[in-house]
Amino acid sequence: MNKIPYGRQNITDEDIQAVVEVLKSDMLTQGPTIKKFEDHFADYIGAKYAVAVSNGTAALHISVLALGIKPGDKVITTPITFVASANCVKYCGGDVVFADIDPETYLLDINKVRELVESSPKGTYKGIIPVDFAGRANDLEEFRKLADEYDMWILEDSCHSPGGFFVDSDGKNQNCGNGNFADLAVFSFHPVKHIACGEGGMITTNDEELYKELNRLRSHGITKFDDVYLNSIEFANGGNSGETQYPGWYMEMQNLGYNYRLTDFQAALGLSQLNRADEGLVKRRAIAQTYLAAFQNQPFIKGQSGVIEGHAYHLYVIEVENRLELYEYLRTKDILAQIHYIPAHLMPYYKQFGWKEGDMPHAENYYKNCISLPMYPTLLKEELDFVINTIKEFYSKDLNV
């Protein structure tokens, strides 16, 4: 049996043909396929607007910029996430404030967030970055109420959860990133994610002004001729001052932006993969159901992702005794399980700001026990069974002693 990773991309002949068609076209970057991918992704999520960028980290970076973050601004996020969720704040000179997770959901605990904002003067915190960790959606309706009360924005990190949803107070499914509660949401198209572009990211919103700002920020802060109306500019060809028409070559840099553009051939791959995104979700949820049934009531299980309505299952996490020994044993069997994540506040970079062990007890306890099992749509039944049986074998033989 081949090695079984925790995640794996699935590139089909249709994907390859879609990329080849763009490679044979006239436009390799910022061509028509980008806009088509953005429009189809916005429709899939249920948002009004989508902006494609070079990766999920770029999406986070220009999102906080568009939301107006300034040096010294405080933003709350979870320690159980890939560090980019916090780093985007530091890129802009802001201060990251971590709040602990709910040990039952592994998500940012809204009660801990409420404690932070209620114990400080109004305006102390500018925003919240909840992370849909492992594919489980945050209840953004409750976060929105808190954010509105304290004049904060919400940036939803949905990199793990395209196609995921939570159920609101009216019993309606609210898709991750649909813009009904978060000001902005970000997605990643890293190879192990639901939709793979090699690298790539997307930002969704229902706010037209934020949408326009994001388009500027991803491309050097430049606004092209068809996006602006000139005022009081004399053209080299002797044009009149005042409001005027302007030549097709005109563009202007309105603020400091970045080159965070996606290529057309990456967008073609993403668009092709988006066409079968729901099929992948069905398979991920079936795998989760198998894991749940296999590990339910097992004495070595301290916790597991379980089967939760709306979960997108980027990861399937179990909490176990003797995690390190299990991790190493699985690798001897070519099962490449992974750990998600070392708590961000315990990274050396963030410890320099005063964060230390003991600050986030639920996150730290989770980290000591967690392990992410293989989870991807092309995982074969015999591979899935092998993973489950190998884990049970490890504990039944007391190899951890």
Short mmCIF file of C-alpha atoms in Angstrom, two decimals:
data_model
loop_
_atom_site.label_atom_id
_atom_site.label_comp_id
_atom_site.label_asym_id
_atom_site.label_seq_id
_atom_site.Cartn_x
_atom_site.Cartn_y
_atom_site.Cartn_z
CA MET A 1 0.00 0.00 0.00
CA ASN A 2 1.25 3.50 -0.87
CA LYS A 3 1.82 6.19 1.70
CA ILE A 4 -1.42 7.70 3.00
CA PRO A 5 -1.08 11.46 3.66
CA TYR A 6 -3.44 13.49 5.81
CA GLY A 7 -4.55 15.43 2.72
CA ARG A 8 -4.15 15.11 -1.02
CA GLN A 9 -5.18 17.02 -4.14
CA ASN A 10 -7.18 15.35 -6.89
CA ILE A 11 -6.27 16.53 -10.39
CA THR A 12 -8.47 15.07 -13.14
CA ASP A 13 -8.11 15.05 -16.92
CA GLU A 14 -10.79 17.77 -17.02
CA ASP A 15 -8.67 19.93 -14.70
CA ILE A 16 -5.61 19.46 -16.90
CA GLN A 17 -7.55 20.29 -20.07
CA ALA A 18 -8.93 23.47 -18.49
CA VAL A 19 -5.40 24.63 -17.66
CA VAL A 20 -4.05 23.70 -21.10
CA GLU A 21 -6.76 25.75 -22.78
CA VAL A 22 -5.68 28.85 -20.86
CA LEU A 23 -2.00 28.16 -21.51
CA LYS A 24 -2.80 28.18 -25.23
CA SER A 25 -4.76 31.44 -24.96
CA ASP A 26 -3.55 35.04 -25.09
CA MET A 27 -4.01 35.77 -21.37
CA LEU A 28 -2.04 33.97 -18.66
CA THR A 29 -2.68 36.37 -15.80
CA GLN A 30 -5.62 38.61 -14.86
CA GLY A 31 -7.51 37.47 -17.91
CA PRO A 32 -11.19 36.53 -18.31
CA THR A 33 -10.90 33.24 -16.43
CA ILE A 34 -10.18 35.13 -13.20
CA LYS A 35 -13.50 36.97 -13.34
CA LYS A 36 -15.35 33.80 -14.27
CA PHE A 37 -13.82 31.97 -11.29
CA GLU A 38 -14.69 34.86 -8.98
CA ASP A 39 -18.30 35.00 -10.17
CA HIS A 40 -18.83 31.24 -9.92
CA PHE A 41 -17.22 31.10 -6.47
CA ALA A 42 -19.38 33.98 -5.20
CA ASP A 43 -22.46 32.13 -6.46
CA TYR A 44 -21.30 28.90 -4.78
CA ILE A 45 -20.79 30.61 -1.43
CA GLY A 46 -23.82 32.88 -1.75
CA ALA A 47 -21.93 36.17 -1.53
CA LYS A 48 -22.31 39.21 -3.80
CA TYR A 49 -18.63 39.68 -4.58
CA ALA A 50 -15.43 37.64 -4.72
CA VAL A 51 -11.82 38.71 -5.29
CA ALA A 52 -9.20 36.13 -6.31
CA VAL A 53 -5.67 36.54 -4.97
CA SER A 54 -2.37 34.69 -4.97
CA ASN A 55 -2.90 32.73 -1.73
CA GLY A 56 -4.86 32.62 1.51
CA THR A 57 -2.26 34.67 3.39
CA ALA A 58 -2.49 37.44 0.81
CA ALA A 59 -6.26 37.31 1.22
CA LEU A 60 -5.93 37.80 4.97
CA HIS A 61 -3.39 40.61 4.56
CA ILE A 62 -5.35 42.83 2.20
CA SER A 63 -8.58 42.04 4.04
CA VAL A 64 -7.37 43.62 7.26
CA LEU A 65 -5.95 46.52 5.24
CA ALA A 66 -9.31 47.06 3.55
CA LEU A 67 -11.00 46.96 6.97
CA GLY A 68 -8.80 49.89 8.00
CA ILE A 69 -6.42 48.32 10.49
CA LYS A 70 -3.74 50.72 11.76
CA PRO A 71 -0.61 50.32 13.91
CA GLY A 72 -1.60 49.59 17.50
CA ASP A 73 -5.11 48.34 16.68
CA LYS A 74 -6.07 45.27 18.70
CA VAL A 75 -7.66 42.28 16.98
CA ILE A 76 -8.90 39.06 18.64
CA THR A 77 -8.36 35.61 17.16
CA THR A 78 -7.91 31.97 18.12
CA PRO A 79 -4.60 30.28 18.96
CA ILE A 80 -5.68 27.07 17.17
CA THR A 81 -5.09 28.07 13.59
CA PHE A 82 -2.35 28.35 11.04
CA VAL A 83 -0.32 31.40 12.09
CA ALA A 84 -1.35 33.42 9.01
CA SER A 85 -4.68 34.17 10.74
CA ALA A 86 -2.76 36.17 13.33
CA ASN A 87 0.19 37.29 11.23
CA CYS A 88 -1.99 39.41 8.94
CA VAL A 89 -2.62 41.75 11.87
CA LYS A 90 1.11 42.03 12.63
CA TYR A 91 1.87 42.80 8.96
CA CYS A 92 -0.08 46.02 9.46
CA GLY A 93 1.42 46.93 12.83
CA GLY A 94 -1.60 45.78 14.81
CA ASP A 95 -1.63 43.81 18.05
CA VAL A 96 -2.91 40.24 18.17
CA VAL A 97 -4.92 39.26 21.22
CA PHE A 98 -5.63 35.55 21.56
CA ALA A 99 -8.77 34.16 23.20
CA ASP A 100 -9.12 30.51 24.17
CA ILE A 101 -11.11 27.88 22.30
CA ASP A 102 -14.26 26.04 23.26
CA PRO A 103 -12.95 22.52 24.05
CA GLU A 104 -16.09 20.94 22.58
CA THR A 105 -15.93 22.65 19.17
CA TYR A 106 -12.22 23.60 18.91
CA LEU A 107 -13.42 27.04 17.74
CA LEU A 108 -12.85 30.49 19.18
CA ASP A 109 -14.94 30.70 22.35
CA ILE A 110 -17.33 33.63 22.05
CA ASN A 111 -17.62 33.79 25.84
CA LYS A 112 -13.87 34.36 26.14
CA VAL A 113 -14.10 37.04 23.46
CA ARG A 114 -16.96 38.69 25.31
CA GLU A 115 -14.92 38.71 28.52
CA LEU A 116 -12.13 40.55 26.72
CA VAL A 117 -14.27 43.25 25.15
CA GLU A 118 -16.49 43.79 28.18
CA SER A 119 -13.50 44.24 30.47
CA SER A 120 -12.02 47.01 28.29
CA PRO A 121 -13.21 50.47 27.20
CA LYS A 122 -15.37 50.45 24.10
CA GLY A 123 -13.20 50.80 21.03
CA THR A 124 -10.23 48.92 22.50
CA TYR A 125 -10.71 46.09 20.03
CA LYS A 126 -11.18 46.81 16.33
CA GLY A 127 -12.01 43.37 15.00
CA ILE A 128 -12.42 39.61 15.43
CA ILE A 129 -10.98 36.87 13.22
CA PRO A 130 -12.93 33.66 13.91
CA VAL A 131 -11.49 30.60 12.15
CA ASP A 132 -13.71 27.81 10.81
CA PHE A 133 -11.16 25.30 12.08
CA ALA A 134 -11.06 21.87 10.40
CA GLY A 135 -14.15 22.86 8.39
CA ARG A 136 -16.55 23.47 11.28
CA ALA A 137 -18.45 26.74 10.89
CA ASN A 138 -18.51 29.34 13.64
CA ASP A 139 -21.89 30.64 14.76
CA LEU A 140 -21.31 34.06 13.24
CA GLU A 141 -24.76 35.29 14.15
CA GLU A 142 -23.67 35.51 17.78
CA PHE A 143 -20.30 37.01 16.87
CA ARG A 144 -22.08 39.63 14.74
CA LYS A 145 -24.26 40.73 17.67
CA LEU A 146 -21.18 41.14 19.84
CA ALA A 147 -19.25 42.94 17.10
CA ASP A 148 -22.08 45.38 16.44
CA GLU A 149 -22.41 46.15 20.14
CA TYR A 150 -18.73 47.05 20.38
CA ASP A 151 -18.18 48.55 16.91
CA MET A 152 -15.91 45.77 15.64
CA TRP A 153 -15.53 44.22 12.24
CA ILE A 154 -15.47 40.46 11.56
CA LEU A 155 -13.04 38.75 9.19
CA GLU A 156 -14.05 35.10 8.82
CA ASP A 157 -11.16 32.75 8.09
CA SER A 158 -12.94 30.10 6.03
CA CYS A 159 -9.84 28.53 4.50
CA HIS A 160 -10.93 25.14 5.86
CA SER A 161 -14.62 25.41 5.11
CA PRO A 162 -15.90 26.14 1.58
CA GLY A 163 -19.30 24.50 1.44
CA GLY A 164 -19.65 24.48 5.21
CA PHE A 165 -22.51 26.17 7.03
CA PHE A 166 -24.10 26.86 10.40
CA VAL A 167 -27.80 27.06 11.23
CA ASP A 168 -28.98 30.50 12.33
CA SER A 169 -31.65 31.36 14.89
CA ASP A 170 -34.35 31.19 12.21
CA GLY A 171 -33.32 27.65 11.27
CA LYS A 172 -31.71 28.74 7.97
CA ASN A 173 -28.38 27.38 6.72
CA GLN A 174 -25.78 30.16 6.55
CA ASN A 175 -22.88 29.29 4.27
CA CYS A 176 -19.36 30.05 5.42
CA GLY A 177 -18.28 33.29 3.80
CA ASN A 178 -21.68 34.33 2.44
CA GLY A 179 -21.29 37.86 3.81
CA ASN A 180 -24.48 37.88 5.88
CA PHE A 181 -22.57 38.19 9.17
CA ALA A 182 -18.85 38.69 8.48
CA ASP A 183 -17.64 41.84 6.73
CA LEU A 184 -15.13 39.76 4.77
CA ALA A 185 -14.27 36.07 4.50
CA VAL A 186 -11.16 34.41 3.12
CA PHE A 187 -10.55 31.04 1.46
CA SER A 188 -7.43 29.11 0.48
CA PHE A 189 -6.74 26.97 -2.59
CA HIS A 190 -3.64 25.23 -1.28
CA PRO A 191 -3.31 21.68 -2.69
CA VAL A 192 -4.73 19.93 0.40
CA LYS A 193 -7.79 22.19 0.54
CA HIS A 194 -11.21 21.44 -0.97
CA ILE A 195 -10.37 23.37 -4.14
CA ALA A 196 -6.75 23.20 -5.31
CA CYS A 197 -5.05 25.80 -7.49
CA GLY A 198 -1.48 24.99 -6.40
CA GLU A 199 -1.61 28.29 -4.55
CA GLY A 200 -4.44 30.76 -4.50
CA GLY A 201 -7.00 32.47 -2.34
CA MET A 202 -10.37 34.21 -2.48
CA ILE A 203 -12.07 36.97 -0.49
CA THR A 204 -15.86 37.23 -0.38
CA THR A 205 -18.04 40.10 0.77
CA ASN A 206 -21.42 41.76 0.31
CA ASP A 207 -19.91 45.25 0.70
CA GLU A 208 -19.31 46.99 -2.65
CA GLU A 209 -16.84 49.54 -1.23
CA LEU A 210 -14.73 46.82 0.38
CA TYR A 211 -14.86 44.91 -2.90
CA LYS A 212 -13.49 47.88 -4.82
CA GLU A 213 -10.77 48.47 -2.24
CA LEU A 214 -9.69 44.81 -2.34
CA ASN A 215 -9.37 44.99 -6.13
CA ARG A 216 -7.03 47.97 -5.76
CA LEU A 217 -4.97 46.43 -2.98
CA ARG A 218 -4.30 43.17 -4.84
CA SER A 219 -2.79 45.08 -7.77
CA HIS A 220 -0.37 47.73 -6.44
CA GLY A 221 -3.15 50.05 -5.29
CA ILE A 222 -3.80 50.92 -8.93
CA THR A 223 -7.20 51.85 -10.27
CA LYS A 224 -7.58 51.41 -14.01
CA PHE A 225 -9.20 53.89 -16.37
CA ASP A 226 -12.58 52.20 -16.36
CA ASP A 227 -12.89 52.41 -12.58
CA VAL A 228 -12.39 56.16 -12.03
CA TYR A 229 -13.42 59.54 -13.39
CA LEU A 230 -10.60 62.07 -13.65
CA ASN A 231 -10.78 65.46 -12.07
CA SER A 232 -8.62 68.47 -12.96
CA ILE A 233 -5.97 66.55 -14.93
CA GLU A 234 -4.20 67.95 -17.98
CA PHE A 235 -3.35 65.22 -20.45
CA ALA A 236 -0.11 65.26 -22.39
CA ASN A 237 -2.17 65.53 -25.58
CA GLY A 238 -3.55 68.91 -24.52
CA GLY A 239 -6.81 67.78 -22.95
CA ASN A 240 -8.89 70.28 -20.98
CA SER A 241 -8.90 70.37 -17.19
CA GLY A 242 -12.00 69.44 -15.25
CA GLU A 243 -14.14 66.36 -15.61
CA THR A 244 -13.27 64.66 -18.84
CA GLN A 245 -13.02 61.42 -20.72
CA TYR A 246 -9.59 59.83 -20.68
CA PRO A 247 -7.53 57.52 -22.85
CA GLY A 248 -7.54 53.74 -22.49
CA TRP A 249 -3.98 53.62 -21.19
CA TYR A 250 -4.76 55.71 -18.11
CA MET A 251 -4.41 54.24 -14.61
CA GLU A 252 -3.49 55.72 -11.26
CA MET A 253 -2.02 54.44 -8.02
CA GLN A 254 -4.35 55.63 -5.30
CA ASN A 255 -2.78 53.86 -2.33
CA LEU A 256 0.02 51.42 -1.52
CA GLY A 257 -0.99 47.98 -2.71
CA TYR A 258 0.65 44.67 -3.53
CA ASN A 259 1.08 42.24 -6.38
CA TYR A 260 -1.26 39.57 -5.03
CA ARG A 261 -2.84 38.62 -8.36
CA LEU A 262 -3.83 35.09 -9.29
CA THR A 263 -2.96 33.72 -12.72
CA ASP A 264 -5.54 32.75 -15.29
CA PHE A 265 -4.34 29.16 -15.49
CA GLN A 266 -4.62 28.78 -11.71
CA ALA A 267 -8.14 30.19 -11.93
CA ALA A 268 -8.93 27.65 -14.67
CA LEU A 269 -7.85 24.84 -12.37
CA GLY A 270 -9.88 26.29 -9.50
CA LEU A 271 -12.94 26.74 -11.67
CA SER A 272 -12.73 23.14 -12.87
CA GLN A 273 -12.38 21.90 -9.30
CA LEU A 274 -15.24 24.11 -8.13
CA ASN A 275 -17.53 22.27 -10.54
CA ARG A 276 -17.20 19.11 -8.43
CA ALA A 277 -16.84 20.73 -4.99
CA ASP A 278 -20.12 19.36 -3.69
CA GLU A 279 -19.15 15.85 -4.73
CA GLY A 280 -15.99 16.19 -2.65
CA LEU A 281 -18.00 17.35 0.37
CA VAL A 282 -20.24 14.31 0.18
CA LYS A 283 -17.21 12.03 0.23
CA ARG A 284 -15.54 13.92 3.08
CA ARG A 285 -18.67 13.65 5.21
CA ALA A 286 -18.95 9.93 4.47
CA ILE A 287 -15.35 9.43 5.65
CA ALA A 288 -16.14 11.40 8.80
CA GLN A 289 -19.12 9.14 9.45
CA THR A 290 -16.88 6.09 9.16
CA TYR A 291 -14.32 7.52 11.57
CA LEU A 292 -17.02 8.46 14.07
CA ALA A 293 -18.54 4.99 14.07
CA ALA A 294 -15.15 3.32 14.37
CA PHE A 295 -13.93 5.38 17.32
CA GLN A 296 -17.13 5.96 19.26
CA ASN A 297 -16.84 4.71 22.83
CA GLN A 298 -13.22 3.65 22.38
CA PRO A 299 -11.38 4.11 25.71
CA PHE A 300 -8.34 5.76 24.13
CA ILE A 301 -10.41 8.53 22.51
CA LYS A 302 -10.57 11.76 24.50
CA GLY A 303 -12.49 13.59 21.80
CA GLN A 304 -13.11 13.64 18.06
CA SER A 305 -14.54 15.85 15.35
CA GLY A 306 -17.64 13.69 15.15
CA VAL A 307 -20.36 14.27 12.57
CA ILE A 308 -21.67 17.79 12.80
CA GLU A 309 -24.25 19.44 10.56
CA GLY A 310 -22.59 21.78 8.09
CA HIS A 311 -19.03 20.58 8.77
CA ALA A 312 -16.85 20.76 5.62
CA TYR A 313 -14.23 18.31 6.97
CA HIS A 314 -10.98 19.72 5.74
CA LEU A 315 -9.60 17.79 8.72
CA TYR A 316 -10.82 14.97 10.91
CA VAL A 317 -9.28 15.38 14.35
CA ILE A 318 -9.19 12.93 17.21
CA GLU A 319 -7.79 13.53 20.68
CA VAL A 320 -5.98 10.54 22.10
CA GLU A 321 -3.73 9.31 24.86
CA ASN A 322 -0.03 9.06 24.00
CA ARG A 323 -0.38 11.16 20.87
CA LEU A 324 3.36 11.33 20.10
CA GLU A 325 3.77 7.56 20.22
CA LEU A 326 0.71 7.05 18.00
CA TYR A 327 1.99 9.65 15.51
CA GLU A 328 5.34 7.89 15.24
CA TYR A 329 3.77 4.43 15.00
CA LEU A 330 1.47 5.52 12.18
CA ARG A 331 4.46 6.78 10.22
CA THR A 332 6.12 3.39 10.47
CA LYS A 333 3.01 2.14 8.66
CA ASP A 334 3.22 4.93 6.02
CA ILE A 335 0.21 6.73 7.47
CA LEU A 336 1.24 10.38 7.44
CA ALA A 337 -1.11 11.82 10.04
CA GLN A 338 -0.49 15.45 10.99
CA ILE A 339 -0.88 17.81 13.95
CA HIS A 340 -3.06 20.91 13.60
CA TYR A 341 -1.88 23.12 15.29
CA ILE A 342 0.78 24.14 17.75
CA PRO A 343 -1.03 27.00 19.53
CA ALA A 344 -0.02 30.25 17.87
CA HIS A 345 0.54 32.06 21.16
CA LEU A 346 3.31 29.56 22.01
CA MET A 347 5.25 30.20 18.82
CA PRO A 348 8.59 31.89 19.61
CA TYR A 349 7.55 35.00 17.65
CA TYR A 350 4.41 35.55 19.72
CA LYS A 351 6.01 34.59 23.03
CA GLN A 352 8.17 37.70 22.72
CA PHE A 353 4.99 39.75 23.23
CA GLY A 354 4.37 38.13 26.61
CA TRP A 355 2.25 35.12 25.70
CA LYS A 356 3.18 32.02 27.66
CA GLU A 357 2.12 28.49 28.49
CA GLY A 358 -0.95 28.53 30.70
CA ASP A 359 -2.57 31.52 28.99
CA MET A 360 -4.87 29.37 26.83
CA PRO A 361 -5.47 26.17 28.82
CA HIS A 362 -8.12 24.67 26.51
CA ALA A 363 -6.04 25.28 23.38
CA GLU A 364 -2.93 23.90 25.05
CA ASN A 365 -4.70 20.80 26.31
CA TYR A 366 -6.17 20.20 22.86
CA TYR A 367 -2.71 20.45 21.29
CA LYS A 368 -1.25 17.84 23.63
CA ASN A 369 -3.77 15.24 22.45
CA CYS A 370 -4.79 16.13 18.87
CA ILE A 371 -3.93 14.30 15.67
CA SER A 372 -5.42 14.82 12.21
CA LEU A 373 -6.26 11.66 10.29
CA PRO A 374 -6.24 11.20 6.51
CA MET A 375 -9.17 13.09 5.02
CA TYR A 376 -9.61 13.65 1.29
CA PRO A 377 -12.23 12.58 -1.27
CA THR A 378 -10.01 10.07 -3.09
CA LEU A 379 -9.18 8.14 0.11
CA LEU A 380 -9.96 4.52 -0.72
CA LYS A 381 -12.08 2.31 1.53
CA GLU A 382 -9.18 -0.10 2.06
CA GLU A 383 -6.94 2.83 3.01
CA LEU A 384 -9.54 4.20 5.42
CA ASP A 385 -9.99 0.78 7.01
CA PHE A 386 -6.22 0.40 7.28
CA VAL A 387 -5.91 3.71 9.13
CA ILE A 388 -8.68 2.78 11.58
CA ASN A 389 -7.38 -0.73 12.19
CA THR A 390 -3.80 0.48 12.65
CA ILE A 391 -4.89 2.95 15.33
CA LYS A 392 -6.90 0.29 17.15
CA GLU A 393 -3.97 -2.11 16.83
CA PHE A 394 -1.62 0.41 18.40
CA TYR A 395 -3.76 0.72 21.52
CA SER A 396 -4.74 -2.93 21.76
CA LYS A 397 -1.09 -4.02 21.77
CA ASP A 398 -0.14 -1.41 24.37
CA LEU A 399 2.67 -0.23 22.12
CA ASN A 400 2.49 3.09 23.87
CA VAL A 401 3.83 1.72 27.16
#
